[in-house]
Tab-separated table of C-alpha atoms and ligand atoms in Angstrom:
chain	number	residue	atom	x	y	z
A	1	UNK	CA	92.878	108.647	113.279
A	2	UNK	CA	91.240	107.521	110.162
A	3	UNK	CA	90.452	103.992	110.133
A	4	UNK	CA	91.208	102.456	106.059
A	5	UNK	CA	90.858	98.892	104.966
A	6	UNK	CA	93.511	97.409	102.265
A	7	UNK	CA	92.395	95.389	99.702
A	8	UNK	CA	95.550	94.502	97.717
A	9	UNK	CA	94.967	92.649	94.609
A	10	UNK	CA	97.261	90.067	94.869
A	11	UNK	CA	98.683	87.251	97.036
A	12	UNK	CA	102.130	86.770	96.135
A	13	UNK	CA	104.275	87.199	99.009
A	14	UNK	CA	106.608	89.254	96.749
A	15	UNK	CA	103.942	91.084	95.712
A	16	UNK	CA	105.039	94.624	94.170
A	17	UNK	CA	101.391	95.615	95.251
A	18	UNK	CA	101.638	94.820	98.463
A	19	UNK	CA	104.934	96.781	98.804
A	20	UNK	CA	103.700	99.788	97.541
A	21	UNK	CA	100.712	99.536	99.997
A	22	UNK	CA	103.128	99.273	102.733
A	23	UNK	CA	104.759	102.129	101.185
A	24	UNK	CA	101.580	104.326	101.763
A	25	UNK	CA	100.692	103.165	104.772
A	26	UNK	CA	104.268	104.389	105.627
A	27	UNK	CA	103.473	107.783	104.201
A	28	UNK	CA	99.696	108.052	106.095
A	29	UNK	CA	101.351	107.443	109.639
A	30	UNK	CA	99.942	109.078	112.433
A	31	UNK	CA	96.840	109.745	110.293
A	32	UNK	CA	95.145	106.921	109.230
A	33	UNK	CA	95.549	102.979	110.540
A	34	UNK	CA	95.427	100.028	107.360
A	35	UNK	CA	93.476	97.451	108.229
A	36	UNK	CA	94.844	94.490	105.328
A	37	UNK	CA	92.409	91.953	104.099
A	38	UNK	CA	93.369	88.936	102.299
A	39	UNK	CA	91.282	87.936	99.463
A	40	UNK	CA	92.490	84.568	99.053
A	41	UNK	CA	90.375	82.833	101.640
A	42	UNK	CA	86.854	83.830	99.120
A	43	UNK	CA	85.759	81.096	97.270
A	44	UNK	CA	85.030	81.827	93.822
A	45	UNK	CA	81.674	83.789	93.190
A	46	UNK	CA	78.969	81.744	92.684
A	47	UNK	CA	74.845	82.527	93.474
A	48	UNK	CA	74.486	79.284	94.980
A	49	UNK	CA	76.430	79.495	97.817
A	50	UNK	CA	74.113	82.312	99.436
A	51	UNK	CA	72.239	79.226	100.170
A	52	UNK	CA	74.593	78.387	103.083
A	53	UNK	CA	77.287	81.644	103.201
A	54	UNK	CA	80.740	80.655	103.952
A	55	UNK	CA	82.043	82.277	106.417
A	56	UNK	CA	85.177	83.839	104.851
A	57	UNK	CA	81.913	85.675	102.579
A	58	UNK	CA	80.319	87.077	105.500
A	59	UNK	CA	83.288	87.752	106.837
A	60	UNK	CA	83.962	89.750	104.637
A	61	UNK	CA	81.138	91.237	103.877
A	62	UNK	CA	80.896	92.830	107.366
A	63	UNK	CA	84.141	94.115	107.516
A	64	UNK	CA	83.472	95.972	104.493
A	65	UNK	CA	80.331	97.246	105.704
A	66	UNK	CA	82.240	98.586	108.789
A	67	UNK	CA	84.812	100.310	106.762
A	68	UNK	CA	85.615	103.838	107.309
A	69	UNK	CA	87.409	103.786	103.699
A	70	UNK	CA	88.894	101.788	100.942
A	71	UNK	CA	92.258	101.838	99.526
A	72	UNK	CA	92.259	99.124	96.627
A	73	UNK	CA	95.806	98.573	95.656
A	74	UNK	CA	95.987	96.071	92.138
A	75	UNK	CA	98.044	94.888	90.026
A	76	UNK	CA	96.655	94.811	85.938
A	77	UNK	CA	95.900	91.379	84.180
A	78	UNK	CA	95.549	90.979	80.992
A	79	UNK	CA	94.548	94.661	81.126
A	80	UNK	CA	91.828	94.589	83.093
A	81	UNK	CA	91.316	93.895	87.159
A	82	UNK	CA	92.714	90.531	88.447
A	83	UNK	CA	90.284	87.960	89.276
A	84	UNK	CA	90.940	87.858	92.698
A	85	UNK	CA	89.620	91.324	93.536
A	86	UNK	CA	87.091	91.246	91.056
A	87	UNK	CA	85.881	88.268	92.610
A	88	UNK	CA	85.878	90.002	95.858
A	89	UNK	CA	83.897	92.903	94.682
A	90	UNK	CA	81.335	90.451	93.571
A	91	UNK	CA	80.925	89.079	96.995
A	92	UNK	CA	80.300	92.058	98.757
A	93	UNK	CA	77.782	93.413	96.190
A	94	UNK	CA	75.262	90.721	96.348
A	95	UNK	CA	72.920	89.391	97.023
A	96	UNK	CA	70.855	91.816	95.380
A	97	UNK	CA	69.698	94.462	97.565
A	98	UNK	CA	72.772	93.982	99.848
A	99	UNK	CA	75.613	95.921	98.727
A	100	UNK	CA	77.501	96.865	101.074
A	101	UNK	CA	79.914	99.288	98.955
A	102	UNK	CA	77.386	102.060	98.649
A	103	UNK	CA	78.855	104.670	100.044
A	104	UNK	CA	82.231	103.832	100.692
A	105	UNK	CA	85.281	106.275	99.847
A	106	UNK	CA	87.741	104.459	97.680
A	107	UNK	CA	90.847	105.365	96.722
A	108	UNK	CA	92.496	103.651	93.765
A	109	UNK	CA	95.706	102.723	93.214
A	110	UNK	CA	98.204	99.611	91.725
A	111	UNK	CA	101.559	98.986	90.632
A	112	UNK	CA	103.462	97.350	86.982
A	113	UNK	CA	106.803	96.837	86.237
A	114	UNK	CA	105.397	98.102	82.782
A	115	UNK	CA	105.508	101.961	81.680
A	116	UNK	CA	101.501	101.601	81.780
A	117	UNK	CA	101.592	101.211	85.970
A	118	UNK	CA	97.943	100.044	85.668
A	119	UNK	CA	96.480	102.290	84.604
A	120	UNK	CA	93.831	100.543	82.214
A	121	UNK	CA	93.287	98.204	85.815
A	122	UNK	CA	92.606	100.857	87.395
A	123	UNK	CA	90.088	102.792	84.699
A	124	UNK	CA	88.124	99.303	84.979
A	125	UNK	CA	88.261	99.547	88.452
A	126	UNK	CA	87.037	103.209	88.888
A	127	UNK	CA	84.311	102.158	86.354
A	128	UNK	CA	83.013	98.994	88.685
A	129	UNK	CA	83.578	101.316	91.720
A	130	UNK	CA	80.753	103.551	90.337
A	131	UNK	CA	78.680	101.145	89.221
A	132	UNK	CA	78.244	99.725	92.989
A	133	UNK	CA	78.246	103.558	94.358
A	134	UNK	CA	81.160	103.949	95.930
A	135	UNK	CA	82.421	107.295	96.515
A	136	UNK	CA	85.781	107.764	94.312
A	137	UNK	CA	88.520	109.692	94.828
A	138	UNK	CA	89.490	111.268	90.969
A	139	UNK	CA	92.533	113.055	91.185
A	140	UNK	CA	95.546	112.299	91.517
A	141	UNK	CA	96.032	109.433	89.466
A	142	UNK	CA	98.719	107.036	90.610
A	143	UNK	CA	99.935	104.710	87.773
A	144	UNK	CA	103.142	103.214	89.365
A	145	UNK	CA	105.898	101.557	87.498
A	146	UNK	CA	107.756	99.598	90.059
A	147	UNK	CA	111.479	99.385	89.467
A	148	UNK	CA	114.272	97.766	91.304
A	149	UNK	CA	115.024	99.110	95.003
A	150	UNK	CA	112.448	101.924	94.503
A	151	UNK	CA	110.772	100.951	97.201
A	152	UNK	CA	113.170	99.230	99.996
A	153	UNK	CA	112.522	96.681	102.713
A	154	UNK	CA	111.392	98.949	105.454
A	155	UNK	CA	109.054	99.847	102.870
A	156	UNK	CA	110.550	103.270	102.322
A	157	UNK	CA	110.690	104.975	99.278
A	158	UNK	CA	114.204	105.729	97.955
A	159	UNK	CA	113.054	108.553	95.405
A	160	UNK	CA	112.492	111.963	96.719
A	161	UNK	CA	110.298	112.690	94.034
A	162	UNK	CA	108.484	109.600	93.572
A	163	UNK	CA	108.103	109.741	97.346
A	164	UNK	CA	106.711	113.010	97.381
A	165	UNK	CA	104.397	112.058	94.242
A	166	UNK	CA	102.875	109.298	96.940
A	167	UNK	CA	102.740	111.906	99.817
A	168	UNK	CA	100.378	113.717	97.429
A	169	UNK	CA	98.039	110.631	96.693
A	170	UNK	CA	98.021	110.250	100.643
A	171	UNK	CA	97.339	113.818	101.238
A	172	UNK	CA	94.555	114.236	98.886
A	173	UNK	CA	93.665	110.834	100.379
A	174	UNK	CA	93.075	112.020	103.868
A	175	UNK	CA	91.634	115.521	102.734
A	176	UNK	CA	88.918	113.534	100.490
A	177	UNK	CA	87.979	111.534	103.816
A	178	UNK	CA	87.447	114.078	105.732
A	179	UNK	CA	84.784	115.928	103.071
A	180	UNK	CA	83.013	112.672	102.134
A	181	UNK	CA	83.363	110.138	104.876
A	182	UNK	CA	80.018	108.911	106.898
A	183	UNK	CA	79.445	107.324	110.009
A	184	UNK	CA	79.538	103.748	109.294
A	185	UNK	CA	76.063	103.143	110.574
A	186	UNK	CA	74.791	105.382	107.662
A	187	UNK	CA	76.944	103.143	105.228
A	188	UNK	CA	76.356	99.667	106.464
B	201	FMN	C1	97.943	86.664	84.238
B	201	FMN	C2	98.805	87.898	84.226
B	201	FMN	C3	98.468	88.947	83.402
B	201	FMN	C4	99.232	90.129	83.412
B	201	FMN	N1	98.831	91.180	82.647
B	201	FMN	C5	99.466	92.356	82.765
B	201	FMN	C6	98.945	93.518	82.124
B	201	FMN	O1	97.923	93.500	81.461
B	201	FMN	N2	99.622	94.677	82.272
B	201	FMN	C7	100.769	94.758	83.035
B	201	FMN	O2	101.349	95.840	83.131
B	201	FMN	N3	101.282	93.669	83.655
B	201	FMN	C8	100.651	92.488	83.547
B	201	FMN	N4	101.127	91.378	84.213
B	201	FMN	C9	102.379	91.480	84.971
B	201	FMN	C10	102.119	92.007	86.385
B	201	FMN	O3	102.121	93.420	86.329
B	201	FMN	C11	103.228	91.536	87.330
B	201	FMN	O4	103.221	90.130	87.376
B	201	FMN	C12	103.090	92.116	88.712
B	201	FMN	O5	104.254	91.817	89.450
B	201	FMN	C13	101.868	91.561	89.420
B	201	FMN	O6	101.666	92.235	90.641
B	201	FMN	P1	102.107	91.611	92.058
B	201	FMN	O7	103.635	91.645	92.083
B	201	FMN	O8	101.527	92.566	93.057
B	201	FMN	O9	101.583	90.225	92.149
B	201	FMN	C14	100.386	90.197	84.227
B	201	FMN	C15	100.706	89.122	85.049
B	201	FMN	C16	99.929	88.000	85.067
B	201	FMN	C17	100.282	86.862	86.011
């Protein structure tokens, strides 16, 4: 069983994001356990406070060093990442010297109501991910324009073929992890 922290970039509790993460985590049963993170307990990024970490920072810094994988689920803001995860990222990339996403496998995916499903987020995001070397899954792509009942409460999806379009993302998902994951100790 395949061990995958969620980093969903939003905290709304009706968060479309959120839903479609529980969606997948549906879909990777039996193969790989979601570990969520909440993002909202970071303060906002700023040098100084390395001084004296918060806690919530190292936190969170260690359980992203410990991380098997990375599944970033965002929303899109003013076409680009939302603060909140950027401001995440930023934590656990510094200080400089100790990043502790080198290495990771990241998979990349986020959720619109819009026709665009973030997908400019998510080119930003694949961009940053690279930057800090992480290890990024490519294909598929899943832009995902969230309509109405598409995915349900149990956090089923109702559409055979959108469903199967997720099973895909989840299969490549798992296949990906097994060619490029490393022991965490090698990572950390
Ligand atoms: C500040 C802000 C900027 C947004 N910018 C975009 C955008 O660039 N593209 C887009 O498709 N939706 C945009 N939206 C709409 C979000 O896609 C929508 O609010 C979505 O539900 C947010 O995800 P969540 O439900 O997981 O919180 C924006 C929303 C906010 C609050």
């Amino acid at each position: 069983m395949k061990t995958v922290t969620v980093l969903v970039g939003s905290e709304r509790k009706g968060s479309i994001n959120l839903a479609l993460a529980r969606a997948i985590e549906k879909l990777a049963a039996g193969r790989m356990k979601f570990k969520f993170i909440p993002l909202g307990d970071l303060p906002m990024y700023n040098d100084d406070l390395w001084a004296t970490p918060p806690a919530s920072v190292v936190a969170f810094k260690e359980v992203i060093a410990q991380s098997e994988a990375i599944l970033f689920v965002t929303p899109e803001y003013n076409r680009t990442i939302p603060p909140l995860l950027a401001n995440a990222i930023s934590w656990a990339s510094k200080p400089y010297g100790k990043n502790v996403w080198v290495g990771k496998p990241v998979a990349i995916t986020g959720t619109t109501p819009g026709a665009l499903g973030t997908a400019v987020a998510q080119s930003h995001l694949r961009y940053v991910a690279t930057v800090l070397d992480m290890i990024v899954l490519g294909q598929p792509e899943v832009y995902f324009q969230m309509k109405p009942g598409l995915i349900d409460e149990n956090a089923d999806v109702t559409d055979e073929t959108t469903k199967a379009f997720l099973q895909a993302f989840v299969d490549k998902f798992d296949a990906f992890l097994d060619r490029v994951a490393l022991p965490v100790a090698e990572t950390a």
